[in-house]
JSON list of C-alpha atoms in Angstrom, two decimals:
[
{"chain": "O", "resi": 1, "resn": "UNK", "atom": "CA", "xyz": [193.27, 53.41, -3.99]},
{"chain": "O", "resi": 2, "resn": "UNK", "atom": "CA", "xyz": [190.40, 55.79, -4.52]},
{"chain": "O", "resi": 3, "resn": "UNK", "atom": "CA", "xyz": [192.34, 57.85, -7.08]},
{"chain": "O", "resi": 4, "resn": "UNK", "atom": "CA", "xyz": [193.26, 54.70, -9.00]},
{"chain": "O", "resi": 5, "resn": "UNK", "atom": "CA", "xyz": [189.62, 53.63, -9.13]},
{"chain": "O", "resi": 6, "resn": "UNK", "atom": "CA", "xyz": [188.54, 57.06, -10.36]},
{"chain": "O", "resi": 7, "resn": "UNK", "atom": "CA", "xyz": [191.28, 57.02, -13.02]},
{"chain": "O", "resi": 8, "resn": "UNK", "atom": "CA", "xyz": [190.24, 53.57, -14.23]},
{"chain": "O", "resi": 9, "resn": "UNK", "atom": "CA", "xyz": [186.56, 54.57, -14.39]},
{"chain": "O", "resi": 10, "resn": "UNK", "atom": "CA", "xyz": [187.39, 57.80, -16.23]},
{"chain": "O", "resi": 11, "resn": "UNK", "atom": "CA", "xyz": [189.50, 55.89, -18.76]},
{"chain": "O", "resi": 12, "resn": "UNK", "atom": "CA", "xyz": [186.69, 53.39, -19.31]},
{"chain": "O", "resi": 13, "resn": "UNK", "atom": "CA", "xyz": [184.17, 56.20, -19.79]},
{"chain": "O", "resi": 14, "resn": "UNK", "atom": "CA", "xyz": [186.39, 58.00, -22.32]},
{"chain": "O", "resi": 15, "resn": "UNK", "atom": "CA", "xyz": [187.04, 54.74, -24.21]},
{"chain": "O", "resi": 16, "resn": "UNK", "atom": "CA", "xyz": [183.36, 53.83, -24.31]},
{"chain": "O", "resi": 17, "resn": "UNK", "atom": "CA", "xyz": [182.39, 57.32, -25.49]},
{"chain": "O", "resi": 18, "resn": "UNK", "atom": "CA", "xyz": [185.07, 57.34, -28.19]},
{"chain": "O", "resi": 19, "resn": "UNK", "atom": "CA", "xyz": [184.03, 53.85, -29.37]},
{"chain": "O", "resi": 20, "resn": "UNK", "atom": "CA", "xyz": [180.35, 54.73, -29.68]},
{"chain": "O", "resi": 21, "resn": "UNK", "atom": "CA", "xyz": [181.07, 58.05, -31.40]},
{"chain": "O", "resi": 22, "resn": "UNK", "atom": "CA", "xyz": [183.34, 56.47, -33.99]},
{"chain": "O", "resi": 23, "resn": "UNK", "atom": "CA", "xyz": [181.42, 53.27, -34.61]},
{"chain": "O", "resi": 24, "resn": "UNK", "atom": "CA", "xyz": [177.80, 54.50, -34.82]},
{"chain": "O", "resi": 25, "resn": "UNK", "atom": "CA", "xyz": [176.43, 53.64, -38.26]},
{"chain": "O", "resi": 26, "resn": "UNK", "atom": "CA", "xyz": [173.35, 55.34, -39.64]},
{"chain": "O", "resi": 27, "resn": "UNK", "atom": "CA", "xyz": [171.01, 52.37, -39.78]},
{"chain": "O", "resi": 28, "resn": "UNK", "atom": "CA", "xyz": [167.70, 51.91, -41.58]},
{"chain": "O", "resi": 29, "resn": "UNK", "atom": "CA", "xyz": [165.43, 49.18, -40.23]},
{"chain": "O", "resi": 30, "resn": "UNK", "atom": "CA", "xyz": [162.64, 48.04, -42.53]},
{"chain": "O", "resi": 31, "resn": "UNK", "atom": "CA", "xyz": [159.73, 45.80, -41.52]},
{"chain": "O", "resi": 32, "resn": "UNK", "atom": "CA", "xyz": [160.01, 42.01, -41.59]},
{"chain": "O", "resi": 33, "resn": "UNK", "atom": "CA", "xyz": [158.28, 40.18, -44.42]},
{"chain": "O", "resi": 34, "resn": "UNK", "atom": "CA", "xyz": [156.20, 37.04, -43.88]},
{"chain": "O", "resi": 35, "resn": "UNK", "atom": "CA", "xyz": [156.13, 34.34, -46.53]},
{"chain": "O", "resi": 36, "resn": "UNK", "atom": "CA", "xyz": [153.21, 31.99, -46.13]},
{"chain": "O", "resi": 37, "resn": "UNK", "atom": "CA", "xyz": [153.21, 28.54, -47.63]},
{"chain": "O", "resi": 38, "resn": "UNK", "atom": "CA", "xyz": [151.14, 28.43, -50.77]},
{"chain": "O", "resi": 39, "resn": "UNK", "atom": "CA", "xyz": [148.29, 25.99, -51.04]},
{"chain": "O", "resi": 40, "resn": "UNK", "atom": "CA", "xyz": [146.74, 24.68, -54.22]},
{"chain": "O", "resi": 41, "resn": "UNK", "atom": "CA", "xyz": [143.69, 26.91, -53.87]},
{"chain": "O", "resi": 42, "resn": "UNK", "atom": "CA", "xyz": [145.94, 30.02, -53.69]},
{"chain": "O", "resi": 43, "resn": "UNK", "atom": "CA", "xyz": [146.48, 29.71, -57.43]},
{"chain": "O", "resi": 44, "resn": "UNK", "atom": "CA", "xyz": [142.74, 30.20, -57.95]},
{"chain": "O", "resi": 45, "resn": "UNK", "atom": "CA", "xyz": [141.69, 32.56, -55.16]},
{"chain": "O", "resi": 46, "resn": "UNK", "atom": "CA", "xyz": [144.95, 34.37, -54.37]},
{"chain": "O", "resi": 47, "resn": "UNK", "atom": "CA", "xyz": [147.47, 33.93, -51.61]},
{"chain": "O", "resi": 48, "resn": "UNK", "atom": "CA", "xyz": [146.42, 34.31, -48.01]},
{"chain": "O", "resi": 49, "resn": "UNK", "atom": "CA", "xyz": [147.34, 37.28, -45.86]},
{"chain": "O", "resi": 50, "resn": "UNK", "atom": "CA", "xyz": [148.99, 37.24, -42.44]},
{"chain": "O", "resi": 51, "resn": "UNK", "atom": "CA", "xyz": [146.53, 36.72, -39.62]},
{"chain": "O", "resi": 52, "resn": "UNK", "atom": "CA", "xyz": [146.06, 39.47, -37.01]},
{"chain": "O", "resi": 53, "resn": "UNK", "atom": "CA", "xyz": [148.26, 37.45, -34.62]},
{"chain": "O", "resi": 54, "resn": "UNK", "atom": "CA", "xyz": [151.01, 37.16, -37.26]},
{"chain": "O", "resi": 55, "resn": "UNK", "atom": "CA", "xyz": [150.77, 40.89, -38.02]},
{"chain": "O", "resi": 56, "resn": "UNK", "atom": "CA", "xyz": [151.19, 41.62, -34.31]},
{"chain": "O", "resi": 57, "resn": "UNK", "atom": "CA", "xyz": [154.19, 39.27, -34.14]},
{"chain": "O", "resi": 58, "resn": "UNK", "atom": "CA", "xyz": [155.81, 40.94, -37.16]},
{"chain": "O", "resi": 59, "resn": "UNK", "atom": "CA", "xyz": [155.44, 44.31, -35.43]},
{"chain": "O", "resi": 60, "resn": "UNK", "atom": "CA", "xyz": [156.79, 42.91, -32.15]},
{"chain": "O", "resi": 61, "resn": "UNK", "atom": "CA", "xyz": [159.91, 41.37, -33.71]},
{"chain": "O", "resi": 62, "resn": "UNK", "atom": "CA", "xyz": [160.59, 44.58, -35.64]},
{"chain": "O", "resi": 63, "resn": "UNK", "atom": "CA", "xyz": [160.35, 46.54, -32.38]},
{"chain": "O", "resi": 64, "resn": "UNK", "atom": "CA", "xyz": [162.62, 44.02, -30.67]},
{"chain": "O", "resi": 65, "resn": "UNK", "atom": "CA", "xyz": [165.23, 44.30, -33.42]},
{"chain": "O", "resi": 66, "resn": "UNK", "atom": "CA", "xyz": [165.02, 48.11, -33.22]},
{"chain": "O", "resi": 67, "resn": "UNK", "atom": "CA", "xyz": [165.62, 47.92, -29.46]},
{"chain": "O", "resi": 68, "resn": "UNK", "atom": "CA", "xyz": [168.62, 45.62, -29.89]},
{"chain": "O", "resi": 69, "resn": "UNK", "atom": "CA", "xyz": [170.18, 47.80, -32.61]},
{"chain": "O", "resi": 70, "resn": "UNK", "atom": "CA", "xyz": [169.55, 51.01, -30.66]},
{"chain": "O", "resi": 71, "resn": "UNK", "atom": "CA", "xyz": [171.24, 49.65, -27.56]},
{"chain": "O", "resi": 72, "resn": "UNK", "atom": "CA", "xyz": [174.27, 47.95, -29.13]},
{"chain": "O", "resi": 73, "resn": "UNK", "atom": "CA", "xyz": [176.44, 51.07, -29.36]},
{"chain": "O", "resi": 74, "resn": "UNK", "atom": "CA", "xyz": [177.18, 50.45, -33.03]},
{"chain": "O", "resi": 75, "resn": "UNK", "atom": "CA", "xyz": [173.98, 51.52, -34.79]},
{"chain": "O", "resi": 76, "resn": "UNK", "atom": "CA", "xyz": [172.12, 54.83, -34.88]},
{"chain": "O", "resi": 77, "resn": "UNK", "atom": "CA", "xyz": [168.59, 54.13, -36.09]},
{"chain": "O", "resi": 78, "resn": "UNK", "atom": "CA", "xyz": [167.14, 56.52, -38.65]},
{"chain": "O", "resi": 79, "resn": "UNK", "atom": "CA", "xyz": [163.50, 57.52, -38.25]},
{"chain": "O", "resi": 80, "resn": "UNK", "atom": "CA", "xyz": [161.55, 56.17, -41.24]},
{"chain": "O", "resi": 81, "resn": "UNK", "atom": "CA", "xyz": [158.21, 57.86, -40.54]},
{"chain": "O", "resi": 82, "resn": "UNK", "atom": "CA", "xyz": [158.81, 60.53, -43.21]},
{"chain": "O", "resi": 83, "resn": "UNK", "atom": "CA", "xyz": [158.52, 57.85, -45.93]},
{"chain": "O", "resi": 84, "resn": "UNK", "atom": "CA", "xyz": [156.28, 55.36, -44.14]},
{"chain": "O", "resi": 85, "resn": "UNK", "atom": "CA", "xyz": [153.77, 55.28, -47.01]},
{"chain": "O", "resi": 86, "resn": "UNK", "atom": "CA", "xyz": [156.52, 54.51, -49.53]},
{"chain": "O", "resi": 87, "resn": "UNK", "atom": "CA", "xyz": [157.82, 51.72, -47.30]},
{"chain": "O", "resi": 88, "resn": "UNK", "atom": "CA", "xyz": [154.34, 50.25, -46.94]},
{"chain": "O", "resi": 89, "resn": "UNK", "atom": "CA", "xyz": [153.77, 50.40, -50.72]},
{"chain": "O", "resi": 90, "resn": "UNK", "atom": "CA", "xyz": [157.13, 48.75, -51.48]},
{"chain": "O", "resi": 91, "resn": "UNK", "atom": "CA", "xyz": [156.58, 45.77, -49.15]},
{"chain": "O", "resi": 92, "resn": "UNK", "atom": "CA", "xyz": [157.07, 42.86, -49.30]},
{"chain": "O", "resi": 93, "resn": "UNK", "atom": "CA", "xyz": [160.77, 43.52, -49.74]},
{"chain": "O", "resi": 94, "resn": "UNK", "atom": "CA", "xyz": [161.44, 39.92, -50.66]},
{"chain": "O", "resi": 95, "resn": "UNK", "atom": "CA", "xyz": [159.71, 40.68, -54.00]},
{"chain": "O", "resi": 96, "resn": "UNK", "atom": "CA", "xyz": [160.79, 44.27, -54.70]},
{"chain": "O", "resi": 97, "resn": "UNK", "atom": "CA", "xyz": [164.08, 43.61, -56.54]},
{"chain": "O", "resi": 98, "resn": "UNK", "atom": "CA", "xyz": [166.33, 45.80, -54.41]},
{"chain": "O", "resi": 99, "resn": "UNK", "atom": "CA", "xyz": [163.92, 48.65, -53.69]},
{"chain": "O", "resi": 100, "resn": "UNK", "atom": "CA", "xyz": [164.84, 48.40, -50.00]},
{"chain": "O", "resi": 101, "resn": "UNK", "atom": "CA", "xyz": [168.32, 49.73, -50.80]},
{"chain": "O", "resi": 102, "resn": "UNK", "atom": "CA", "xyz": [166.83, 52.68, -52.70]},
{"chain": "O", "resi": 103, "resn": "UNK", "atom": "CA", "xyz": [164.64, 53.46, -49.68]},
{"chain": "O", "resi": 104, "resn": "UNK", "atom": "CA", "xyz": [167.67, 53.32, -47.36]},
{"chain": "O", "resi": 105, "resn": "UNK", "atom": "CA", "xyz": [169.59, 55.65, -49.70]},
{"chain": "O", "resi": 106, "resn": "UNK", "atom": "CA", "xyz": [166.74, 58.20, -49.54]},
{"chain": "O", "resi": 107, "resn": "UNK", "atom": "CA", "xyz": [167.13, 58.17, -45.77]},
{"chain": "O", "resi": 108, "resn": "UNK", "atom": "CA", "xyz": [170.94, 58.57, -46.01]},
{"chain": "O", "resi": 109, "resn": "UNK", "atom": "CA", "xyz": [171.51, 55.24, -44.33]},
{"chain": "O", "resi": 110, "resn": "UNK", "atom": "CA", "xyz": [174.85, 53.48, -44.24]},
{"chain": "O", "resi": 111, "resn": "UNK", "atom": "CA", "xyz": [173.53, 50.07, -43.35]},
{"chain": "O", "resi": 112, "resn": "UNK", "atom": "CA", "xyz": [170.12, 48.46, -43.78]},
{"chain": "O", "resi": 113, "resn": "UNK", "atom": "CA", "xyz": [168.50, 45.72, -41.72]},
{"chain": "O", "resi": 114, "resn": "UNK", "atom": "CA", "xyz": [165.54, 43.76, -42.95]},
{"chain": "O", "resi": 115, "resn": "UNK", "atom": "CA", "xyz": [164.13, 40.36, -42.14]},
{"chain": "O", "resi": 116, "resn": "UNK", "atom": "CA", "xyz": [162.00, 37.55, -43.38]},
{"chain": "O", "resi": 117, "resn": "UNK", "atom": "CA", "xyz": [159.89, 34.94, -41.64]},
{"chain": "O", "resi": 118, "resn": "UNK", "atom": "CA", "xyz": [159.12, 31.94, -43.83]},
{"chain": "O", "resi": 119, "resn": "UNK", "atom": "CA", "xyz": [156.24, 29.98, -42.38]},
{"chain": "O", "resi": 120, "resn": "UNK", "atom": "CA", "xyz": [156.66, 26.37, -43.50]},
{"chain": "O", "resi": 121, "resn": "UNK", "atom": "CA", "xyz": [153.81, 25.11, -41.33]},
{"chain": "O", "resi": 122, "resn": "UNK", "atom": "CA", "xyz": [151.77, 26.20, -38.34]},
{"chain": "O", "resi": 123, "resn": "UNK", "atom": "CA", "xyz": [154.60, 25.21, -35.99]},
{"chain": "O", "resi": 124, "resn": "UNK", "atom": "CA", "xyz": [157.77, 25.44, -38.12]},
{"chain": "O", "resi": 125, "resn": "UNK", "atom": "CA", "xyz": [159.21, 28.75, -39.26]},
{"chain": "O", "resi": 126, "resn": "UNK", "atom": "CA", "xyz": [162.53, 30.01, -40.61]},
{"chain": "O", "resi": 127, "resn": "UNK", "atom": "CA", "xyz": [163.64, 33.50, -39.63]},
{"chain": "O", "resi": 128, "resn": "UNK", "atom": "CA", "xyz": [166.32, 35.41, -41.52]},
{"chain": "O", "resi": 129, "resn": "UNK", "atom": "CA", "xyz": [167.81, 38.80, -40.70]},
{"chain": "O", "resi": 130, "resn": "UNK", "atom": "CA", "xyz": [169.98, 40.54, -43.28]},
{"chain": "O", "resi": 131, "resn": "UNK", "atom": "CA", "xyz": [172.45, 43.41, -42.95]},
{"chain": "O", "resi": 132, "resn": "UNK", "atom": "CA", "xyz": [173.00, 45.21, -46.26]},
{"chain": "O", "resi": 133, "resn": "UNK", "atom": "CA", "xyz": [175.62, 47.83, -47.13]},
{"chain": "O", "resi": 134, "resn": "UNK", "atom": "CA", "xyz": [173.58, 50.71, -48.54]},
{"chain": "O", "resi": 135, "resn": "UNK", "atom": "CA", "xyz": [176.35, 52.24, -50.68]},
{"chain": "O", "resi": 136, "resn": "UNK", "atom": "CA", "xyz": [177.03, 49.02, -52.61]},
{"chain": "O", "resi": 137, "resn": "UNK", "atom": "CA", "xyz": [173.68, 47.28, -52.15]},
{"chain": "O", "resi": 138, "resn": "UNK", "atom": "CA", "xyz": [175.55, 44.11, -51.19]},
{"chain": "O", "resi": 139, "resn": "UNK", "atom": "CA", "xyz": [174.64, 41.75, -48.41]},
{"chain": "O", "resi": 140, "resn": "UNK", "atom": "CA", "xyz": [177.17, 42.18, -45.59]},
{"chain": "O", "resi": 141, "resn": "UNK", "atom": "CA", "xyz": [175.89, 39.63, -43.12]},
{"chain": "O", "resi": 142, "resn": "UNK", "atom": "CA", "xyz": [172.89, 37.41, -42.61]},
{"chain": "O", "resi": 143, "resn": "UNK", "atom": "CA", "xyz": [171.69, 34.88, -40.13]},
{"chain": "O", "resi": 144, "resn": "UNK", "atom": "CA", "xyz": [169.01, 32.19, -40.14]},
{"chain": "O", "resi": 145, "resn": "UNK", "atom": "CA", "xyz": [167.28, 30.30, -37.40]},
{"chain": "O", "resi": 146, "resn": "UNK", "atom": "CA", "xyz": [164.56, 27.65, -37.44]},
{"chain": "O", "resi": 147, "resn": "UNK", "atom": "CA", "xyz": [161.79, 28.33, -34.95]},
{"chain": "O", "resi": 148, "resn": "UNK", "atom": "CA", "xyz": [159.65, 25.50, -33.68]},
{"chain": "O", "resi": 149, "resn": "UNK", "atom": "CA", "xyz": [156.55, 27.09, -32.28]},
{"chain": "O", "resi": 150, "resn": "UNK", "atom": "CA", "xyz": [154.29, 29.80, -33.58]},
{"chain": "O", "resi": 151, "resn": "UNK", "atom": "CA", "xyz": [154.02, 31.97, -30.48]},
{"chain": "O", "resi": 152, "resn": "UNK", "atom": "CA", "xyz": [154.91, 35.55, -29.63]},
{"chain": "O", "resi": 153, "resn": "UNK", "atom": "CA", "xyz": [157.76, 34.43, -27.40]},
{"chain": "O", "resi": 154, "resn": "UNK", "atom": "CA", "xyz": [159.16, 31.98, -29.99]},
{"chain": "O", "resi": 155, "resn": "UNK", "atom": "CA", "xyz": [159.36, 34.74, -32.62]},
{"chain": "O", "resi": 156, "resn": "UNK", "atom": "CA", "xyz": [161.01, 37.16, -30.14]},
{"chain": "O", "resi": 157, "resn": "UNK", "atom": "CA", "xyz": [163.47, 34.46, -29.04]},
{"chain": "O", "resi": 158, "resn": "UNK", "atom": "CA", "xyz": [164.38, 33.97, -32.72]},
{"chain": "O", "resi": 159, "resn": "UNK", "atom": "CA", "xyz": [165.32, 37.65, -33.15]},
{"chain": "O", "resi": 160, "resn": "UNK", "atom": "CA", "xyz": [167.27, 37.72, -29.89]},
{"chain": "O", "resi": 161, "resn": "UNK", "atom": "CA", "xyz": [169.13, 34.52, -30.73]},
{"chain": "O", "resi": 162, "resn": "UNK", "atom": "CA", "xyz": [170.07, 35.71, -34.23]},
{"chain": "O", "resi": 163, "resn": "UNK", "atom": "CA", "xyz": [171.35, 39.06, -32.99]},
{"chain": "O", "resi": 164, "resn": "UNK", "atom": "CA", "xyz": [173.33, 37.45, -30.18]},
{"chain": "O", "resi": 165, "resn": "UNK", "atom": "CA", "xyz": [174.75, 34.44, -32.02]},
{"chain": "O", "resi": 166, "resn": "UNK", "atom": "CA", "xyz": [174.86, 35.29, -35.74]},
{"chain": "O", "resi": 167, "resn": "UNK", "atom": "CA", "xyz": [174.78, 39.08, -36.10]},
{"chain": "O", "resi": 168, "resn": "UNK", "atom": "CA", "xyz": [176.23, 40.44, -32.88]},
{"chain": "O", "resi": 169, "resn": "UNK", "atom": "CA", "xyz": [177.58, 43.97, -32.80]},
{"chain": "O", "resi": 170, "resn": "UNK", "atom": "CA", "xyz": [180.93, 42.56, -31.66]},
{"chain": "O", "resi": 171, "resn": "UNK", "atom": "CA", "xyz": [181.23, 40.63, -34.95]},
{"chain": "O", "resi": 172, "resn": "UNK", "atom": "CA", "xyz": [180.11, 43.54, -37.18]},
{"chain": "O", "resi": 173, "resn": "UNK", "atom": "CA", "xyz": [183.51, 43.97, -38.89]},
{"chain": "O", "resi": 174, "resn": "UNK", "atom": "CA", "xyz": [184.58, 40.35, -38.83]},
{"chain": "O", "resi": 175, "resn": "UNK", "atom": "CA", "xyz": [182.65, 39.15, -41.88]},
{"chain": "O", "resi": 176, "resn": "UNK", "atom": "CA", "xyz": [181.28, 36.31, -39.73]},
{"chain": "O", "resi": 177, "resn": "UNK", "atom": "CA", "xyz": [177.95, 35.47, -41.33]},
{"chain": "O", "resi": 178, "resn": "UNK", "atom": "CA", "xyz": [175.80, 32.97, -43.13]},
{"chain": "O", "resi": 179, "resn": "UNK", "atom": "CA", "xyz": [175.61, 35.36, -46.11]},
{"chain": "O", "resi": 180, "resn": "UNK", "atom": "CA", "xyz": [178.66, 34.07, -47.95]},
{"chain": "O", "resi": 181, "resn": "UNK", "atom": "CA", "xyz": [178.46, 30.73, -49.78]}
]
């Protein structure tokens, strides 16, 4: 009985090690963008900037996504600190016409994750996370979720829900996504 248990555990360990060694993709994670609703006065005085609370939430959801990707056994996160200034200058990525792919190529990434929070009102937001193939520059997978509530926990729940239900590591090769029409 004991030998059988040891054999089963050893087989599971070898299988898990082989899976993570084969499947690990070099992954670049870029910061989330925040799109604020434009008001009439923005056309005269310029668009508003994220509040300190929103800036903190953007950082928190980026850290949460990094934690999820690091622990999923499929992604190997690439350190982006060597080109942090270039990343900061290129943001927001929603407006940079594909520069995020060029940044990921500089880092020798295979896959790129980036996200967007679109703030429709003070209590209604849409969060989108995108997975992009760096070699082709094409969107592989994406997921959206509507968040009702503008709190730290609501934003974190949005990231967790998307990564569990729309962009899970288990579905990485399935093509399951909201990216395709």
